[in-house]
Coordinates of N, CA and C in Angstrom, one line a residue:
M1 N 15.2 -37.9 -27.3 CA 15.8 -38.0 -28.3 C 17.1 -36.5 -28.4
A2 N 18.1 -37.3 -28.9 CA 19.4 -37.3 -28.9 C 19.1 -35.8 -30.1
K3 N 20.7 -34.3 -30.0 CA 20.4 -34.0 -30.7 C 20.5 -34.0 -32.6
K4 N 20.9 -35.1 -32.8 CA 21.2 -35.2 -34.4 C 20.3 -36.0 -34.7
E5 N 19.6 -36.9 -34.1 CA 17.8 -37.2 -34.6 C 17.0 -36.3 -34.6
A6 N 17.2 -35.3 -33.3 CA 15.9 -34.0 -33.6 C 16.3 -32.8 -35.2
I7 N 17.1 -33.0 -35.5 CA 17.6 -32.7 -36.4 C 17.3 -32.8 -37.7
Q8 N 17.4 -34.5 -37.8 CA 17.0 -35.1 -38.9 C 15.4 -34.7 -38.5
F9 N 14.6 -35.1 -37.5 CA 12.9 -35.0 -37.4 C 12.6 -33.6 -37.6
Y10 N 13.6 -33.1 -37.7 CA 13.0 -31.3 -38.4 C 12.9 -31.5 -39.9
T11 N 14.0 -32.1 -40.1 CA 14.4 -31.1 -41.3 C 13.4 -32.9 -42.1
E12 N 12.7 -33.3 -41.7 CA 11.7 -33.6 -42.3 C 10.1 -33.0 -42.6
V13 N 10.0 -32.8 -41.4 CA 8.6 -31.7 -41.2 C 8.7 -31.0 -41.5
G14 N 10.1 -29.5 -41.8 CA 9.9 -28.6 -41.8 C 11.0 -28.4 -42.8
G15 N 11.5 -28.9 -43.2 CA 12.8 -28.6 -44.2 C 13.5 -27.8 -43.6
K16 N 14.5 -27.3 -44.3 CA 15.6 -26.5 -44.5 C 15.5 -25.2 -43.4
A17 N 14.1 -24.5 -44.1 CA 14.1 -23.9 -43.4 C 13.5 -24.3 -41.6
L18 N 13.1 -24.4 -41.6 CA 13.3 -24.9 -40.0 C 14.2 -24.8 -39.4
I19 N 15.4 -26.2 -40.1 CA 16.5 -26.5 -39.4 C 16.9 -24.6 -39.6
D20 N 17.4 -24.0 -40.4 CA 18.1 -22.8 -40.3 C 17.6 -21.5 -39.2
H21 N 16.1 -21.9 -38.8 CA 15.2 -21.4 -37.7 C 16.0 -21.8 -36.0
I22 N 16.3 -22.6 -36.3 CA 16.8 -23.1 -35.1 C 17.8 -22.7 -34.5
R23 N 18.7 -23.2 -35.8 CA 20.0 -22.8 -35.5 C 20.7 -21.2 -35.4
T24 N 19.8 -20.2 -35.8 CA 19.6 -19.1 -35.3 C 19.0 -18.5 -34.3
Y25 N 18.8 -19.6 -33.7 CA 17.8 -19.9 -32.1 C 18.5 -19.7 -31.7
E26 N 19.4 -21.2 -31.5 CA 20.7 -21.5 -30.6 C 21.8 -20.2 -30.5
K27 N 21.6 -20.1 -31.5 CA 22.7 -18.6 -31.7 C 22.3 -18.0 -30.9
G28 N 21.5 -17.2 -31.6 CA 20.5 -16.0 -29.8 C 20.9 -16.6 -28.9
I29 N 20.4 -17.9 -28.2 CA 20.4 -18.4 -26.9 C 22.4 -18.4 -26.9
G30 N 22.8 -18.4 -27.0 CA 24.3 -18.7 -26.8 C 24.4 -16.5 -26.7
R31 N 24.0 -16.1 -27.4 CA 24.5 -14.4 -27.5 C 23.9 -14.1 -25.2
Y32 N 23.0 -14.2 -25.4 CA 22.5 -14.3 -24.1 C 23.2 -14.8 -22.6
D33 N 23.9 -16.0 -23.0 CA 24.5 -16.5 -22.2 C 25.6 -15.8 -22.3
R34 N 26.7 -15.6 -23.4 CA 27.9 -14.6 -23.0 C 27.3 -12.9 -22.5
R35 N 26.2 -13.1 -23.1 CA 26.1 -11.1 -22.6 C 25.9 -11.3 -20.3
Y36 N 24.7 -12.3 -20.2 CA 24.3 -11.8 -19.1 C 24.9 -12.9 -18.4
G37 N 25.5 -14.5 -19.0 CA 25.6 -15.3 -17.8 C 26.6 -15.5 -17.1
G38 N 27.9 -14.5 -17.6 CA 29.4 -14.4 -16.9 C 29.2 -13.4 -15.8
R39 N 28.5 -12.6 -16.4 CA 28.4 -11.5 -15.1 C 27.0 -11.3 -14.1
R40 N 26.1 -12.4 -13.7 CA 25.2 -12.5 -13.0 C 25.6 -12.7 -11.6
R41 N 26.5 -13.8 -11.4 CA 27.5 -13.1 -9.6 C 28.2 -12.0 -9.1
N42 N 28.9 -11.2 -10.4 CA 29.2 -10.4 -10.2 C 28.7 -8.7 -10.5
T43 N 27.3 -9.0 -11.0 CA 26.6 -7.8 -11.1 C 25.6 -7.9 -10.1
P44 N 25.0 -6.8 -8.5 CA 24.8 -7.0 -7.8 C 23.0 -6.0 -8.3
W45 N 22.4 -6.9 -7.6 CA 20.5 -5.9 -7.7 C 21.0 -5.0 -6.6
F46 N 19.8 -4.1 -7.3 CA 19.5 -3.3 -6.6 C 18.1 -2.4 -6.7
A47 N 17.4 -1.9 -5.4 CA 16.6 -1.2 -5.7 C 15.7 0.0 -5.4
P48 N 15.0 0.6 -5.4 CA 14.5 2.1 -5.8 C 15.4 2.8 -4.2
G49 N 15.2 2.3 -2.7 CA 16.4 2.7 -1.8 C 15.0 3.4 -0.9
E50 N 15.3 4.5 -0.4 CA 14.4 4.9 1.2 C 13.6 6.4 0.0
V51 N 12.5 6.5 0.8 CA 11.9 7.2 -0.2 C 12.0 8.8 0.5
Q52 N 12.8 9.5 -0.7 CA 12.9 10.7 0.5 C 12.1 12.4 -0.2
R53 N 11.1 11.8 -1.0 CA 10.3 12.7 -1.1 C 9.1 12.1 -1.9
V54 N 7.7 12.9 -1.3 CA 6.7 12.3 -2.0 C 5.6 13.7 -3.2
V55 N 5.2 13.1 -4.3 CA 4.6 14.0 -5.0 C 3.0 13.6 -5.2
T56 N 2.6 14.6 -4.6 CA 0.5 14.0 -5.4 C 0.7 15.0 -6.4
Y57 N -0.4 14.0 -6.8 CA -0.5 14.5 -8.0 C -2.5 13.9 -7.9
E58 N -3.2 14.4 -9.6 CA -4.4 14.1 -9.3 C -5.1 12.3 -9.7
R59 N -4.1 11.4 -10.5 CA -4.1 9.7 -10.4 C -3.3 9.8 -9.3
G60 N -2.6 10.1 -8.8 CA -1.8 9.1 -7.7 C -0.4 10.1 -7.4
L61 N 0.8 9.3 -7.0 CA 1.7 9.6 -6.3 C 3.0 9.4 -6.9
R62 N 3.7 10.2 -6.5 CA 4.9 10.2 -7.1 C 6.0 10.2 -6.0
F63 N 6.8 9.1 -5.5 CA 8.1 8.8 -4.8 C 9.2 9.5 -5.6
Q64 N 10.1 10.0 -5.1 CA 11.4 10.3 -5.5 C 12.4 9.4 -3.8
C65 N 12.8 8.4 -4.8 CA 13.8 7.0 -4.1 C 15.5 7.9 -4.0
Q66 N 15.9 6.7 -3.2 CA 17.3 7.1 -4.2 C 17.7 6.9 -4.8
R67 N 17.7 5.9 -5.5 CA 17.9 5.4 -6.9 C 16.5 6.0 -8.2
G68 N 16.4 6.8 -8.3 CA 15.4 7.3 -9.4 C 13.9 7.7 -8.6
W69 N 12.9 7.0 -9.6 CA 11.4 8.0 -9.0 C 10.8 7.1 -9.3
V70 N 9.4 6.4 -8.7 CA 8.9 5.0 -8.6 C 7.3 6.1 -8.2
E71 N 6.6 5.7 -9.7 CA 5.0 6.1 -9.5 C 4.3 4.9 -8.9
V72 N 3.2 5.5 -8.5 CA 1.6 4.2 -7.6 C 0.5 4.9 -9.0
R73 N 0.1 4.6 -9.3 CA -1.3 5.5 -10.5 C -2.1 4.7 -10.4
W74 N -3.7 5.3 -10.0 CA -4.4 4.5 -9.9 C -5.5 4.4 -11.6
M75 N -5.4 3.6 -11.7 CA -5.8 3.2 -13.4 C -8.1 2.8 -13.2
A76 N -7.6 2.2 -11.8 CA -9.1 2.0 -11.7 C -9.4 1.9 -10.1
A77 N -10.5 1.9 -9.4 CA -10.6 1.4 -7.5 C -9.6 0.2 -7.4
D78 N -9.7 -0.7 -8.4 CA -9.8 -2.0 -8.2 C -8.2 -1.6 -9.2
C79 N -7.6 -1.0 -9.7 CA -6.3 -1.9 -10.3 C -5.4 -0.1 -9.8
L80 N -4.4 -1.2 -9.5 CA -2.6 0.2 -9.9 C -1.6 0.0 -10.8
R81 N -1.1 0.6 -10.5 CA 0.0 0.2 -12.2 C 1.2 1.2 -11.2
V82 N 2.2 0.4 -11.5 CA 3.6 1.2 -10.6 C 4.9 1.0 -11.3
R83 N 5.6 2.4 -11.5 CA 6.5 2.5 -12.5 C 7.7 2.6 -11.9
W84 N 8.8 2.2 -12.3 CA 10.2 2.8 -11.9 C 11.2 2.6 -12.6
L85 N 11.3 4.6 -12.8 CA 12.8 5.4 -13.4 C 13.9 5.6 -12.6
R86 N 14.9 4.8 -13.3 CA 16.1 4.3 -12.3 C 17.0 5.4 -12.8
Q87 N 16.1 6.4 -13.2 CA 16.4 8.0 -13.5 C 16.3 9.1 -12.0
N88 N 17.4 10.6 -12.4 CA 16.5 10.9 -10.9 C 15.1 12.5 -12.0
D89 N 15.2 11.5 -12.8 CA 14.1 12.8 -14.1 C 12.6 12.1 -13.3
E90 N 12.2 13.0 -13.3 CA 10.4 12.7 -13.1 C 9.6 12.7 -14.4
T91 N 10.2 12.7 -15.8 CA 9.4 12.3 -16.6 C 8.6 10.8 -17.2
F92 N 7.4 10.8 -16.8 CA 7.2 9.5 -17.0 C 5.8 9.4 -17.8
L93 N 6.1 8.6 -18.6 CA 5.3 9.0 -20.2 C 3.6 8.4 -20.0
E94 N 2.9 8.6 -20.7 CA 1.4 7.9 -20.2 C 1.4 6.6 -20.6
P95 N 0.5 6.2 -19.9 CA 0.6 4.6 -20.2 C 0.0 4.1 -21.1
F96 N 0.8 3.0 -22.1 CA 1.1 2.7 -23.0 C 0.4 0.8 -22.8
S97 N -0.7 0.2 -23.7 CA -0.2 -0.9 -24.3 C -1.3 -1.6 -25.4
Y98 N -0.3 -2.8 -25.3 CA -0.5 -2.6 -26.8 C -1.8 -3.9 -26.9
T99 N -2.1 -4.6 -25.6 CA -3.2 -5.6 -25.6 C -5.0 -4.5 -24.6
V100 N -4.5 -3.7 -24.2 CA -5.3 -2.9 -23.3 C -5.7 -1.2 -24.3
N101 N -6.9 -1.5 -24.7 CA -7.1 -0.5 -26.0 C -7.6 1.2 -24.9
K102 N -8.4 0.4 -24.1 CA -8.8 2.1 -23.7 C -7.7 3.0 -23.5
V103 N -7.8 4.4 -22.8 CA -6.8 5.3 -23.1 C -7.4 6.4 -21.6
D104 N -8.6 6.8 -22.1 CA -9.4 8.0 -21.1 C -10.0 6.8 -20.1
W105 N -8.9 6.8 -19.2 CA -9.6 6.2 -17.8 C -9.2 7.2 -16.7
P106 N -10.8 7.6 -15.8 CA -10.9 8.1 -15.0 C -10.3 8.4 -13.9
V107 N -10.8 9.7 -13.0 CA -9.4 10.1 -12.1 C -10.4 9.2 -11.2
V108 N -9.5 8.8 -9.8 CA -10.2 7.6 -9.1 C -9.7 8.3 -7.9
A109 N -11.2 8.5 -7.2 CA -11.2 9.2 -5.4 C -10.3 8.2 -4.2
T110 N -8.9 8.8 -3.9 CA -8.4 8.2 -3.1 C -8.3 8.8 -2.0
E111 N -8.4 8.5 -0.8 CA -7.8 8.9 0.9 C -6.3 8.8 0.9
I112 N -5.6 9.9 1.6 CA -3.7 9.0 2.1 C -3.8 9.7 3.3
T113 N -2.9 8.3 4.3 CA -2.8 9.5 5.7 C -1.5 8.7 5.1
E114 N -0.8 9.6 6.4 CA 0.6 9.7 6.2 C 1.2 9.7 7.9
H115 N 2.1 8.4 7.8 CA 2.2 8.0 9.1 C 4.2 8.0 9.0
D116 N 5.2 8.1 9.7 CA 6.9 7.8 9.7 C 7.3 6.9 8.7
D117 N 6.4 5.9 8.5 CA 7.4 5.1 8.2 C 6.8 3.9 7.0
M118 N 5.0 4.7 6.5 CA 4.5 4.1 5.9 C 3.8 5.3 5.7
L119 N 3.1 4.8 3.8 CA 2.3 6.2 3.6 C 1.0 4.8 2.9
I120 N -0.6 5.2 3.4 CA -1.5 4.4 3.0 C -2.7 5.2 2.4
I121 N -2.6 4.8 0.9 CA -3.8 5.4 -0.4 C -5.0 4.0 -0.1
Q122 N -5.8 4.6 -0.3 CA -6.9 3.6 -0.1 C -8.4 3.9 -1.1
S123 N -8.8 3.4 -1.9 CA -9.8 3.9 -2.9 C -11.3 3.2 -2.5
S124 N -12.0 3.3 -3.0 CA -13.1 2.6 -3.0 C -13.3 0.7 -2.9
E125 N -11.8 0.5 -3.2 CA -12.2 -1.3 -3.5 C -11.0 -1.6 -2.9
L126 N -9.6 -0.9 -2.7 CA -8.6 -1.6 -2.6 C -7.7 -0.7 -1.2
V127 N -6.7 -1.1 -0.2 CA -6.0 0.1 0.5 C -4.5 -0.8 0.1
C128 N -3.6 0.4 -0.3 CA -2.3 0.5 -0.7 C -1.3 1.1 0.4
R129 N -0.8 0.4 0.6 CA 0.8 0.9 2.1 C 1.8 0.4 1.2
I130 N 2.6 2.2 1.4 CA 4.0 2.7 0.7 C 4.3 2.2 1.9
G131 N 5.5 1.5 1.8 CA 6.8 1.8 2.8 C 7.9 2.2 2.3
R132 N 8.6 3.5 3.7 CA 9.4 4.5 3.4 C 10.4 4.5 3.8
R133 N 11.0 2.9 4.1 CA 12.2 2.7 4.4 C 13.1 1.4 4.9
P134 N 13.1 0.3 3.1 CA 12.5 1.1 1.7 C 11.5 1.0 1.4
F135 N 12.1 1.7 0.0 CA 9.8 1.9 -0.3 C 9.9 0.3 -1.1
R136 N 8.9 0.2 -0.6 CA 8.0 -1.0 -0.7 C 6.2 -1.1 -0.6
V137 N 6.0 -1.8 -1.6 CA 4.0 -1.7 -2.4 C 3.9 -2.8 -1.5
A138 N 2.2 -2.3 -0.7 CA 1.2 -3.7 -0.5 C 0.1 -3.8 -1.1
V139 N -0.5 -4.1 -1.2 CA -1.6 -4.3 -1.6 C -2.9 -4.7 -1.3
E140 N -4.0 -4.8 -0.2 CA -5.1 -5.6 0.1 C -6.2 -4.8 -0.4
T141 N -6.9 -5.5 0.2 CA -8.7 -6.0 0.3 C -9.0 -4.9 1.3
L142 N -9.9 -4.4 1.4 CA -10.9 -3.1 2.3 C -10.6 -4.0 3.4
D143 N -11.3 -5.0 3.9 CA -11.8 -6.3 4.7 C -10.1 -6.5 5.4
G144 N -8.6 -6.7 4.7 CA -7.5 -6.1 5.2 C -7.1 -7.9 4.4
Q145 N -7.4 -8.7 3.6 CA -7.1 -9.7 2.5 C -5.1 -9.4 1.3
P146 N -4.8 -9.8 2.1 CA -3.9 -9.9 1.3 C -3.6 -9.8 -0.7
I147 N -3.1 -8.8 -1.1 CA -3.5 -9.4 -2.5 C -2.0 -9.4 -3.4
S148 N -1.4 -8.6 -3.4 CA 0.5 -7.9 -3.5 C 1.6 -8.0 -2.5
F149 N 2.3 -8.2 -1.9 CA 3.0 -8.1 -1.3 C 5.2 -8.1 -1.8
D150 N 5.4 -6.8 -2.1 CA 6.6 -6.4 -1.8 C 7.7 -7.1 -1.1
L151 N 9.1 -8.5 -2.0 CA 9.6 -8.8 -1.2 C 11.0 -9.7 -2.0
P152 N 12.1 -9.0 -2.5 CA 11.9 -7.4 -2.1 C 11.4 -6.3 -2.6
G153 N 10.3 -6.4 -3.8 CA 9.7 -6.1 -5.2 C 10.6 -6.1 -6.3
M154 N 10.8 -4.5 -6.5 CA 11.0 -4.1 -7.9 C 12.8 -4.1 -7.1
Q155 N 13.3 -4.5 -8.1 CA 15.1 -4.7 -8.4 C 15.7 -4.2 -10.1
A156 N 16.6 -3.9 -9.8 CA 17.5 -3.6 -11.2 C 18.8 -4.3 -11.0
R157 N 19.7 -4.3 -12.2 CA 21.4 -4.6 -12.2 C 21.9 -3.4 -13.5
E158 N 22.5 -3.0 -13.2 CA 23.4 -1.9 -14.2 C 23.9 -2.2 -15.6
D159 N 24.0 -4.0 -15.6 CA 23.9 -4.8 -17.3 C 22.2 -4.3 -18.0
G160 N 21.0 -4.0 -17.0 CA 19.8 -4.0 -17.5 C 18.7 -4.3 -17.1
M161 N 19.0 -6.0 -16.8 CA 18.2 -6.7 -16.0 C 17.2 -6.0 -15.2
V162 N 15.9 -6.2 -15.1 CA 15.0 -6.6 -13.6 C 14.6 -7.8 -13.1
R163 N 14.1 -7.5 -12.3 CA 13.5 -8.7 -11.6 C 12.3 -7.6 -10.5
L164 N 10.6 -8.9 -10.3 CA 10.0 -8.2 -9.4 C 9.8 -9.3 -8.3
S165 N 10.2 -8.7 -7.0 CA 10.2 -10.6 -6.9 C 8.7 -10.4 -5.5
L166 N 7.4 -11.0 -5.2 CA 6.9 -10.9 -4.6 C 6.4 -12.4 -3.1
V167 N 5.7 -12.0 -2.4 CA 5.9 -12.7 -1.2 C 4.5 -13.7 -2.1
L168 N 4.8 -15.2 -1.7 CA 3.7 -15.9 -2.3 C 2.4 -16.2 -1.0
Q169 N 1.5 -16.3 -1.4 CA 0.7 -16.3 0.6 C 0.6 -17.9 0.8
P170 N 0.9 -18.7 1.3 CA 0.7 -20.4 1.8 C -0.9 -20.8 1.3
D171 N -1.5 -20.0 0.8 CA -2.7 -20.9 0.1 C -2.9 -20.4 -1.1
E172 N -2.0 -19.3 -1.6 CA -1.7 -19.2 -3.0 C -0.9 -20.5 -4.3
T173 N -1.4 -20.4 -4.9 CA -0.6 -21.2 -6.4 C -0.6 -20.7 -7.1
S174 N 0.2 -21.4 -8.1 CA 1.0 -20.6 -9.2 C 0.7 -22.0 -10.6
Y175 N 0.4 -21.2 -11.6 CA -0.5 -22.1 -12.5 C -0.1 -21.6 -14.0
G176 N 0.3 -22.3 -14.8 CA 1.5 -21.7 -16.2 C 1.8 -20.8 -15.7
L177 N 3.1 -20.8 -17.4 CA 3.7 -19.7 -17.9 C 3.6 -19.7 -19.3
G178 N 2.6 -20.2 -20.2 CA 2.7 -20.0 -21.3 C 3.0 -21.4 -21.8
E179 N 4.3 -21.3 -23.0 CA 4.3 -23.0 -23.0 C 5.3 -23.5 -22.3
R180 N 4.7 -24.1 -22.0 CA 5.9 -25.1 -20.4 C 5.6 -26.6 -21.1
A181 N 6.0 -28.1 -20.5 CA 5.7 -29.1 -20.4 C 5.9 -29.2 -19.5
F182 N 6.0 -28.3 -18.6 CA 6.4 -28.8 -16.9 C 6.0 -29.2 -15.6
G183 N 4.2 -29.2 -15.8 CA 3.3 -29.7 -15.0 C 2.5 -28.5 -15.1
L184 N 0.9 -28.6 -13.8 CA 0.6 -27.3 -14.2 C 0.3 -26.3 -12.6
Q185 N 0.9 -27.5 -11.7 CA 1.2 -26.4 -10.6 C 2.5 -26.0 -10.7
L186 N 2.7 -24.8 -10.4 CA 4.5 -25.1 -10.8 C 5.3 -24.0 -9.3
R187 N 4.4 -24.1 -8.5 CA 5.1 -23.3 -6.9 C 6.4 -25.0 -6.5
G188 N 6.7 -23.7 -5.6 CA 8.1 -24.5 -4.8 C 9.2 -24.9 -6.5
N189 N 8.7 -24.1 -7.6 CA 9.8 -24.4 -8.7 C 10.6 -22.7 -8.9
C190 N 11.7 -22.5 -9.2 CA 12.7 -22.0 -10.0 C 12.4 -22.1 -12.0
L191 N 11.9 -21.3 -12.2 CA 11.6 -21.1 -14.0 C 12.2 -19.8 -14.6
H192 N 13.0 -20.6 -14.9 CA 13.7 -19.1 -16.2 C 12.8 -18.9 -17.3
L193 N 12.7 -17.5 -17.6 CA 11.9 -17.2 -18.8 C 12.7 -17.0 -19.4
W194 N 12.6 -16.4 -21.1 CA 13.1 -16.4 -22.2 C 11.8 -15.8 -23.1
N195 N 12.4 -14.4 -24.0 CA 10.9 -13.9 -24.8 C 11.5 -14.5 -26.4
T196 N 11.5 -15.8 -25.8 CA 12.2 -17.1 -27.7 C 11.2 -17.9 -27.0
D197 N 11.2 -18.8 -28.0 CA 9.8 -19.4 -28.7 C 10.8 -20.9 -28.7
A198 N 11.3 -21.7 -27.5 CA 11.9 -23.2 -27.4 C 11.3 -23.7 -28.5
P199 N 12.5 -24.8 -29.6 CA 12.1 -25.1 -30.3 C 12.0 -27.2 -30.7
V200 N 12.9 -27.7 -29.3 CA 12.8 -28.8 -28.9 C 12.7 -28.7 -27.8
Y201 N 11.9 -29.4 -26.6 CA 11.9 -29.2 -25.7 C 11.1 -30.8 -25.2
Q202 N 11.3 -31.6 -24.2 CA 10.2 -32.8 -23.6 C 9.8 -32.4 -21.8
R203 N 8.8 -33.3 -21.4 CA 8.1 -32.6 -20.4 C 9.2 -32.9 -19.5
G204 N 9.1 -32.0 -18.5 CA 10.7 -32.0 -17.4 C 11.2 -30.4 -17.6
T205 N 11.1 -30.1 -19.0 CA 12.1 -29.5 -18.7 C 11.5 -28.0 -18.9

């Protein structure tokens, strides 16, 4: 469908208000492209870097790295929360969620084993391995089945963009990314996610 035909179609379906919404959306995308598109190639990504100090507390560990602090917090024996503060400040606010109502999380019993290049934290259900040089997170079941492995993990840019890169295991699949007309199995594709709703798309977009 050509853009002129699409505009006519949406005028008939939703009237002027919908057309105004579409044009506002297009202006917003243009602002995002101008803000981030041109600098993407020239602005390098950076990671937390090497671990310089480890601080334990009752709910997990905090790692002072070359670029800020990383907190590994046990929410439950089978659930970890990892956060990165990119400043030298160690002040982590209490976890907040719009979707999870529970706030009273019990303290999880863990065992910590330290090695020169790695720190291992084990609960009754998971094993978390923290690489020191550089900081990396790997999570496994107690019998060694992989759950999540950083590659290279958390990264950020000076312009505020963030990303997370994980290893995809040979037998893993990737299904769905919200409102997509791309097909069910997404493995092997590179897809950009925007926190906006695309008003005009077709199969393969």
